[in-house]
C-alpha cells in the first residue's frame, strides 16, 4: 500500500517537474510579438454585437465601416496594401468582449473599430492598452473617458456634450425651467442622468422630478403620474430607443402633452415606431447627426450607403464611417504605423466628418458639439 | 485502480503541458473554461449530488467577483485579502439563498432561487458601489511572489491547481460521509430522514458548498478578467451552466467538468454563430433529459449495456453471488420491563379519511410486538406517526419518558427509532455498502467542520465507518453484494439489506413494516431467526405483518387493527380466537367455532 | 391619492397579462402536474406570430390573434410529445427539459425574426377614458376584458365540459383516469396546447402594450410563474389574483423603490412564499409526496 | 340470459370472460405466476387470499395497468389480449381500483360522469346517473361536494358508482371492503348482491372472505401468486384450509 503510494507520488513529481523544467527553458506562449508584416493586407478588427438585442447597432456600424473601407480599397488601399476588415461578435457581453480583445491581439490586428456598447468597450480597454491596439469606439459614456487609456478614442461626443448642448437649448434658449427627468438605471441611462443633472446644476436649475426606472421595466404609471402632477414644461428621457418609446407612449396615454427631450436614441425610427409617430411630435433631440440631409457630406454618404446596402443611412452607420475614416487617415499619414505610433497618429488627425470636425484631446474625445433638432411631422429637423 | 491512477497522471501532465500548444488567445479561453468547470462542479454538488434545484449558482459566482472587485477598487484591500472576505460574503449569501430549501422543493425552489438571482443582478445594476451597468474596471491583478499573474499562462497554472484541488475536494466529499448523506437525501429524502440524516440542515450544507465553489470561481474570474459587469451573471449564462451540468451528467462531478469543457469548446467553435450554438445546446439538453438522463457521464454504462444486448460484449457470467447466512448477535440480558413506546390517544385524519382513531397502546422494552389487521386499517399510518413522518391530528407519542409527538424523523432516528418500509425504500443509486454507511454515520451536520479544517479526520472517520459496514455486511450475509446496486438484487435480499440498514444505527426500537412480504418460505424462516436475534440484543421490535404464520410464531403480543382502531390486543392465541378479529379478517364470526385452535408454537412456515 | 390610483391602474393592465401567463402555467400544472419553464418563451412566440400576422399580412388584429393562438398551440403539442416519456416519472428532469425547449425557442425566434424585435401599433385607436382625473387606456380595458373572458371560458371548460373534467382527472389519478377510458397522453397534449394557446393570447395582447423581441419571454415568464405560485399553483382564481398582485406590486415597487423595484418585488415574493408555500388560494391540488 | 331492464348497469349479453396463463413480475419478484380463471356470463367470481398473495397484481394486470405476460384474455368472442387499459371500458369492462382512487379534487357528480367518459353524455347517461343515485342515495346528497371530502365508505360507493356509469358487462372490483367499518362492509355487500341479482358479471378481489363468499358464486383462493384452491363459495366458506391461509393457524 505504502510503496505503491510512494511510487505514485514519484510519478506525480516527475509529471510536475518535467513541464517546470521545460518552462524554465522557454515560457509558454512565445507566439506574441509577431508584429504586423509590412506586406499583405492591413488587418483591422470590427467588434460589435452581431447577435443579441444590440445586434441592429452592430449591423449599422458594420455597414458604415465597410463603406469607408471599400472606398479606400477601391482607391488602391494604403501604400498599395489592401485593408482587411475582420468582423467579431461580442454578443453585447463584456466577458465575450475581453475574450475578443485577446483574440484580435493574438491574430495580429493593428486597430479596432467598435463597440457600440460602452460597457463592452470599457471591459476591453485594459487588454487593448496592454496590447497597444488603438480602438475607436462608438460608445458615448463618460465612463470611457474615465478609463484613461491612451489607446481609446471616441468617434462621437460623450453624454456630457449631448446633454450640455441639450440643457443649453432648453434652459438658455427656450427658457424652460420646470424640467422633469425619467432615466433608467442601465449604463446609458445612468450616464445621461448624471450628465444632464450636472448641466442643469451649472445653470442653477434643479429638476422638479427625478424618476429612475429599471432597464427592463415595462409599466411607468407610477413615475409618469408623479411627473404629471408636477406639471413640467419638458421631460428629459435617458433611456434606450424601445424603452423611451414605451415611456412616451404611456405618457401620452396618461394625458401628458409636454414635449420630451433626449439624446441620440430619441432621434431614431425605432423610438418613433414604438411610441407611435403622433406621440413623438415635438421631441427635442440632441444629436451630432440629425439626418441625412444635414450637409452635403451627409447627403453624399447617404446616397452611397443606399446604393451599397439598399437601406437608408442613420447615425450609427455615420459614426462608424467617421471613425473608420479617421483611422484610415491616421494609417496613411503614419505610413501604416502600429501601436503607440498609430495611437499618436490618430490623436493628431484632424478630420471634417459627418458628425462635425474631429480634433482629439488627451481624453480621446474628438468632437465636442452636437446639434439640436426637433421632430416635426414625423421627421427630425434642425431646430431654428 | 492502477489504470485510473495512470489515467489521472496522464491527464494532469497533459493539462500541465497544454499551454505550450495554445496561443495567447486560446490560453485565455482555457482559463475561462476552467472557471466554468469549477462552477459546474458546484452546481453538480447541489443539484446532482444533493438533488436541490439551484438556479442561483451564477448569481453566487457574481457575488464573489463583485465582492472582490468592490473590496479591491473601492476599499483598497489587496487582492488576496479581498478574495478571502469575498469568500465569507458568498458563503453567507449561499446560506441565505439556501434558506428557502428548508421549506420548499422542486419548482418552488427553482423560481425562488431564480428570483433571488434576479434580485442580486438588479442590485448590482443599480448600486453605485457596484458600478451600475458599466461594472467595475481596474481590479488589481492578483500577485504571487515571483510570478506575474497578469500573464494568462501563469494564471492558467494557478487555475489548474485550484481546479485540481476543487475537483479533488468535490470527489472527496462525494465519497465520504457528507456526500453519501447528500446522495441518500437526493434518492429518497424520506428514507434518509428515517435513518437519521438531518435533511433540512443537509440542504443548507449543499447550498453552502455550492456557494464556496461559486465563490472560488468568482474570485478567479475577477483576477483573470479584472473587470465585472452584470451581463456576465445573466440568466442566459445560468441556463448555459445548467446545460453543461445536465449534458455532462449531473450525478457525476467528472461528468459536470466534461460537460463544462464540451459546451465551452462548442461555444468557442460556434463563436460566430451564437444563435445556432444556442439552438444546439438547447436541443441537446432536451435530448439528454429524454434519452440519456445520466448525461455524458452515463454513456459508458449505457454503451456497455447496449453492447451486451447486441451480443458484442460478453456478459459477466460468473456464478451469481449467494446470500450468506445471518450471523446471530450476542445475546444480552433482557432489559427491565418498562414501557419504551407509549401511544396515547392518537388520531390521524387526512381530509375526509380517518386513518387512525384514538389509538392507545404501550410497548414494553424487549418484546416483539405484532401489529395485524386488514388492508387499510391504519397500521402503516401508525408507523409513520411513530417515526415522525406524520404529525398526528391529536394525541401524543412517548418514547420512554420523552414526548416525541412533534419530533422530526431524524430526531427520532437519533433517539433510537429505526424502521423499514412496506415498499422498500433503499437508496437506489447507492451501493449496498453505501446504504449501510449512510445509516452508520452518526455525526451531525455541524461535525462537517472537519471537511474544511481537518480532512484526515474525515478520512479516518470514513475508514472506521467502512469497517463497521463490513462487519454489518458480514453479519447479515451480504458481503457478496456489498458493491451492487440495490435494484439489481433479488427481492428477499433487498429486504434483508433494509433490515441491516435499520440495524446500523443500533436502535432501541425497530419498526418493521411487512418484512415478509414477497419472501419465500425459506426466507421467511431466516427472517424470523434474524428478528429473534435482534430482540436478543435488547432491541424492541414492532412488526406489521400479514403472514400470520410468522406473526403467530414470532410475536409475544399481537395488536389487531381494523378501521383505524385497535380492536384486540393479547397473545397470538388469544387474539386468533377473539371473535372480532375473526370477523375483521374473514368477515364471519361463525367460522371461528368449527376450527380447532393450534398453539402458537406449532405454527410453521 | 391620484398617483396611488393611477399606479394601481397601470399595475392592473400588466397584471392582466401576468394573469394570462399564470393561467397557462396553472392549467398545465393542474392537468399534468408539470411546471413548464418554457412557457415564457412560448408567450414570446405567440407575440411574434400575432404581430407578424397583424403587421405583414395586414390581417385584422382579432384574426391575427386567433391564428397565433392556433400556431402556438401546435408548438405546445410538440413540446408535450417530445417530453412525454418523462411524464409521471421524473418531474425535475422534465422541468429541465422545458428549460431546454425555452432556450431553443428563443434562438429560433432570433433566427426567424432577428434579434432586435419590432413595435406593434395599438389596434384600438380611441383615446383614453378620463375618470376623476385618472386616465384609463381603452386598450387596457380590452386586455382586461379578454383576460376575464379567457378566465371565464377556462373555468367553464374545466368545470362544465367532459374534456375539461377528464383533464383534471388525469392529474389527480392517471390510472383511474385510464380505467374510465381517458387517453392520458392525448389529454396531456390538449392541456399543453391550451396552455400554449393562453400563452399566445398573453403574448399577442402584450405586443401593442410593449414591444416584441426574442428575450421578452424571460421577464414575462418569470413574473407570470411567480404570479401563479403566489396565487396558489394550479388554482385558476389564484392565477388571476396572483397575476394582478404581481402587476400591482411591480407598479408600486417601481414607484417607491425606483431602480431597485425588481429586487424588492422578488424579496417580497420570496418572503410570502416562505410563509405560505401554498399561495393565496392554497389548495393542494397535486401531491407528489 | 335475461336482461333486467331496471338495473343500472346490466347490459348482460352472455359473454364469458376468460384469462389464461397470467404472469406478472415486479422488480424481480414473481407476483402472479401463470394463473387462469373464467368468469361465466352473468356470474360473479371471487378471488381471495391473504395480503401479498398477488390478487391485486392479477387484477391490475388483467386491466393492462401493469406489464404482464398472458396467453389469452377473451371476453366472449373478443380478444382483449392486445387491448390497451384505456380501451377496456369500451369493451364493457368496468374497474373499481383498490384504495378507491376517486378524483379527489372533483365534485362527486363529476366523478360519476367521468365514469361514463367513453359514452356520450346524453339522456342515457342522466338515466345511469339516476340509477347510481338510487343505488347510493348518499352520493346524491353529496353530489356537489369534492370527492376528497367524502368518508372512506362514501368514496368506495363513489368508486363503484363511477364504474357502473360506464354500463359495464363485467365489473372488476379490487378490495371494496378495504378500510371500511363492518357496518359499511354490510352496505357494500348489499350492493354487490343486488348487482349479482341483476345478472352483472363480476370479478371480486377481496381479503374479506365472508363478503366474498356471500357476493359470489364461485371462488379462487390465491397464495404466493398462484391459485391454490377453488370451488363454489358455499363449499369454500366451510373449508378449514381457507382459515389457515388467512390466520396462519
JSON list of N, CA and C in Angstrom, two decimals, chain D residues 1-12 42-43 131 134-135 164 191-202:
[
{"chain": "D", "resi": 1, "resn": "UNK", "atom": "N", "xyz": [-79.59, -15.64, -21.17]},
{"chain": "D", "resi": 1, "resn": "UNK", "atom": "CA", "xyz": [-79.52, -14.64, -20.10]},
{"chain": "D", "resi": 1, "resn": "UNK", "atom": "C", "xyz": [-80.62, -13.61, -20.23]},
{"chain": "D", "resi": 2, "resn": "UNK", "atom": "N", "xyz": [-81.25, -13.38, -19.15]},
{"chain": "D", "resi": 2, "resn": "UNK", "atom": "CA", "xyz": [-82.30, -12.37, -19.17]},
{"chain": "D", "resi": 2, "resn": "UNK", "atom": "C", "xyz": [-81.71, -10.99, -18.85]},
{"chain": "D", "resi": 3, "resn": "UNK", "atom": "N", "xyz": [-82.28, -10.03, -19.46]},
{"chain": "D", "resi": 3, "resn": "UNK", "atom": "CA", "xyz": [-81.77, -8.68, -19.21]},
{"chain": "D", "resi": 3, "resn": "UNK", "atom": "C", "xyz": [-82.76, -7.97, -18.30]},
{"chain": "D", "resi": 4, "resn": "UNK", "atom": "N", "xyz": [-82.25, -7.53, -17.17]},
{"chain": "D", "resi": 4, "resn": "UNK", "atom": "CA", "xyz": [-83.10, -6.82, -16.23]},
{"chain": "D", "resi": 4, "resn": "UNK", "atom": "C", "xyz": [-83.07, -5.34, -16.57]},
{"chain": "D", "resi": 5, "resn": "UNK", "atom": "N", "xyz": [-84.14, -4.88, -17.13]},
{"chain": "D", "resi": 5, "resn": "UNK", "atom": "CA", "xyz": [-84.14, -3.50, -17.62]},
{"chain": "D", "resi": 5, "resn": "UNK", "atom": "C", "xyz": [-84.13, -2.47, -16.50]},
{"chain": "D", "resi": 6, "resn": "UNK", "atom": "N", "xyz": [-84.48, -2.88, -15.30]},
{"chain": "D", "resi": 6, "resn": "UNK", "atom": "CA", "xyz": [-84.50, -1.92, -14.20]},
{"chain": "D", "resi": 6, "resn": "UNK", "atom": "C", "xyz": [-83.11, -1.66, -13.60]},
{"chain": "D", "resi": 7, "resn": "UNK", "atom": "N", "xyz": [-82.20, -2.56, -13.89]},
{"chain": "D", "resi": 7, "resn": "UNK", "atom": "CA", "xyz": [-80.91, -2.45, -13.23]},
{"chain": "D", "resi": 7, "resn": "UNK", "atom": "C", "xyz": [-80.08, -1.33, -13.85]},
{"chain": "D", "resi": 8, "resn": "UNK", "atom": "N", "xyz": [-79.19, -0.78, -13.06]},
{"chain": "D", "resi": 8, "resn": "UNK", "atom": "CA", "xyz": [-78.42, 0.36, -13.55]},
{"chain": "D", "resi": 8, "resn": "UNK", "atom": "C", "xyz": [-77.42, -0.01, -14.63]},
{"chain": "D", "resi": 9, "resn": "UNK", "atom": "N", "xyz": [-76.91, -1.19, -14.57]},
{"chain": "D", "resi": 9, "resn": "UNK", "atom": "CA", "xyz": [-75.77, -1.43, -15.45]},
{"chain": "D", "resi": 9, "resn": "UNK", "atom": "C", "xyz": [-75.70, -2.87, -15.87]},
{"chain": "D", "resi": 10, "resn": "UNK", "atom": "N", "xyz": [-76.76, -3.38, -16.41]},
{"chain": "D", "resi": 10, "resn": "UNK", "atom": "CA", "xyz": [-76.71, -4.79, -16.74]},
{"chain": "D", "resi": 10, "resn": "UNK", "atom": "C", "xyz": [-77.13, -5.05, -18.17]},
{"chain": "D", "resi": 11, "resn": "UNK", "atom": "N", "xyz": [-76.26, -4.62, -19.03]},
{"chain": "D", "resi": 11, "resn": "UNK", "atom": "CA", "xyz": [-76.50, -4.96, -20.42]},
{"chain": "D", "resi": 11, "resn": "UNK", "atom": "C", "xyz": [-75.84, -6.29, -20.69]},
{"chain": "D", "resi": 12, "resn": "UNK", "atom": "N", "xyz": [-76.18, -7.29, -19.86]},
{"chain": "D", "resi": 12, "resn": "UNK", "atom": "CA", "xyz": [-75.52, -8.58, -19.97]},
{"chain": "D", "resi": 12, "resn": "UNK", "atom": "C", "xyz": [-75.85, -9.21, -21.30]},
{"chain": "D", "resi": 42, "resn": "UNK", "atom": "N", "xyz": [-72.82, -13.45, -16.51]},
{"chain": "D", "resi": 42, "resn": "UNK", "atom": "CA", "xyz": [-73.84, -13.26, -15.50]},
{"chain": "D", "resi": 42, "resn": "UNK", "atom": "C", "xyz": [-73.49, -13.81, -14.14]},
{"chain": "D", "resi": 43, "resn": "UNK", "atom": "N", "xyz": [-72.31, -14.32, -13.98]},
{"chain": "D", "resi": 43, "resn": "UNK", "atom": "CA", "xyz": [-71.93, -14.88, -12.69]},
{"chain": "D", "resi": 43, "resn": "UNK", "atom": "C", "xyz": [-70.92, -13.98, -12.02]},
{"chain": "D", "resi": 131, "resn": "UNK", "atom": "N", "xyz": [-79.80, 6.09, -11.73]},
{"chain": "D", "resi": 131, "resn": "UNK", "atom": "CA", "xyz": [-79.77, 4.73, -11.20]},
{"chain": "D", "resi": 131, "resn": "UNK", "atom": "C", "xyz": [-78.69, 4.58, -10.13]},
{"chain": "D", "resi": 134, "resn": "UNK", "atom": "N", "xyz": [-79.85, 6.10, -7.09]},
{"chain": "D", "resi": 134, "resn": "UNK", "atom": "CA", "xyz": [-80.86, 5.25, -6.46]},
{"chain": "D", "resi": 134, "resn": "UNK", "atom": "C", "xyz": [-80.17, 4.16, -5.64]},
{"chain": "D", "resi": 135, "resn": "UNK", "atom": "N", "xyz": [-79.07, 3.65, -6.22]},
{"chain": "D", "resi": 135, "resn": "UNK", "atom": "CA", "xyz": [-78.32, 2.60, -5.56]},
{"chain": "D", "resi": 135, "resn": "UNK", "atom": "C", "xyz": [-77.60, 3.15, -4.33]},
{"chain": "D", "resi": 164, "resn": "UNK", "atom": "N", "xyz": [-69.94, 1.75, -12.54]},
{"chain": "D", "resi": 164, "resn": "UNK", "atom": "CA", "xyz": [-71.24, 1.37, -13.10]},
{"chain": "D", "resi": 164, "resn": "UNK", "atom": "C", "xyz": [-71.70, 2.34, -14.18]},
{"chain": "D", "resi": 191, "resn": "UNK", "atom": "N", "xyz": [-74.98, -4.03, -1.85]},
{"chain": "D", "resi": 191, "resn": "UNK", "atom": "CA", "xyz": [-74.91, -3.50, -3.21]},
{"chain": "D", "resi": 191, "resn": "UNK", "atom": "C", "xyz": [-74.43, -4.59, -4.17]},
{"chain": "D", "resi": 192, "resn": "UNK", "atom": "N", "xyz": [-73.36, -5.29, -3.75]},
{"chain": "D", "resi": 192, "resn": "UNK", "atom": "CA", "xyz": [-72.81, -6.32, -4.63]},
{"chain": "D", "resi": 192, "resn": "UNK", "atom": "C", "xyz": [-73.83, -7.42, -4.87]},
{"chain": "D", "resi": 193, "resn": "UNK", "atom": "N", "xyz": [-74.57, -7.77, -3.83]},
{"chain": "D", "resi": 193, "resn": "UNK", "atom": "CA", "xyz": [-75.59, -8.82, -4.00]},
{"chain": "D", "resi": 193, "resn": "UNK", "atom": "C", "xyz": [-76.68, -8.37, -4.95]},
{"chain": "D", "resi": 194, "resn": "UNK", "atom": "N", "xyz": [-77.01, -7.11, -4.83]},
{"chain": "D", "resi": 194, "resn": "UNK", "atom": "CA", "xyz": [-78.05, -6.60, -5.72]},
{"chain": "D", "resi": 194, "resn": "UNK", "atom": "C", "xyz": [-77.57, -6.64, -7.18]},
{"chain": "D", "resi": 195, "resn": "UNK", "atom": "N", "xyz": [-76.30, -6.22, -7.38]},
{"chain": "D", "resi": 195, "resn": "UNK", "atom": "CA", "xyz": [-75.75, -6.26, -8.74]},
{"chain": "D", "resi": 195, "resn": "UNK", "atom": "C", "xyz": [-75.69, -7.68, -9.26]},
{"chain": "D", "resi": 196, "resn": "UNK", "atom": "N", "xyz": [-75.35, -8.59, -8.33]},
{"chain": "D", "resi": 196, "resn": "UNK", "atom": "CA", "xyz": [-75.28, -10.00, -8.71]},
{"chain": "D", "resi": 196, "resn": "UNK", "atom": "C", "xyz": [-76.66, -10.50, -9.13]},
{"chain": "D", "resi": 197, "resn": "UNK", "atom": "N", "xyz": [-77.65, -10.08, -8.34]},
{"chain": "D", "resi": 197, "resn": "UNK", "atom": "CA", "xyz": [-79.03, -10.47, -8.64]},
{"chain": "D", "resi": 197, "resn": "UNK", "atom": "C", "xyz": [-79.48, -9.96, -9.99]},
{"chain": "D", "resi": 198, "resn": "UNK", "atom": "N", "xyz": [-78.90, -8.84, -10.39]},
{"chain": "D", "resi": 198, "resn": "UNK", "atom": "CA", "xyz": [-79.28, -8.27, -11.68]},
{"chain": "D", "resi": 198, "resn": "UNK", "atom": "C", "xyz": [-78.55, -8.94, -12.82]},
{"chain": "D", "resi": 199, "resn": "UNK", "atom": "N", "xyz": [-77.68, -9.88, -12.48]},
{"chain": "D", "resi": 199, "resn": "UNK", "atom": "CA", "xyz": [-77.02, -10.63, -13.54]},
{"chain": "D", "resi": 199, "resn": "UNK", "atom": "C", "xyz": [-75.78, -9.97, -14.10]},
{"chain": "D", "resi": 200, "resn": "UNK", "atom": "N", "xyz": [-75.20, -9.02, -13.37]},
{"chain": "D", "resi": 200, "resn": "UNK", "atom": "CA", "xyz": [-73.96, -8.40, -13.83]},
{"chain": "D", "resi": 200, "resn": "UNK", "atom": "C", "xyz": [-72.80, -9.33, -13.53]},
{"chain": "D", "resi": 201, "resn": "UNK", "atom": "N", "xyz": [-71.96, -9.61, -14.51]},
{"chain": "D", "resi": 201, "resn": "UNK", "atom": "CA", "xyz": [-70.76, -10.42, -14.25]},
{"chain": "D", "resi": 201, "resn": "UNK", "atom": "C", "xyz": [-69.81, -9.62, -13.39]},
{"chain": "D", "resi": 202, "resn": "UNK", "atom": "N", "xyz": [-69.20, -10.30, -12.41]},
{"chain": "D", "resi": 202, "resn": "UNK", "atom": "CA", "xyz": [-68.28, -9.59, -11.53]},
{"chain": "D", "resi": 202, "resn": "UNK", "atom": "C", "xyz": [-67.08, -10.47, -11.22]}
]
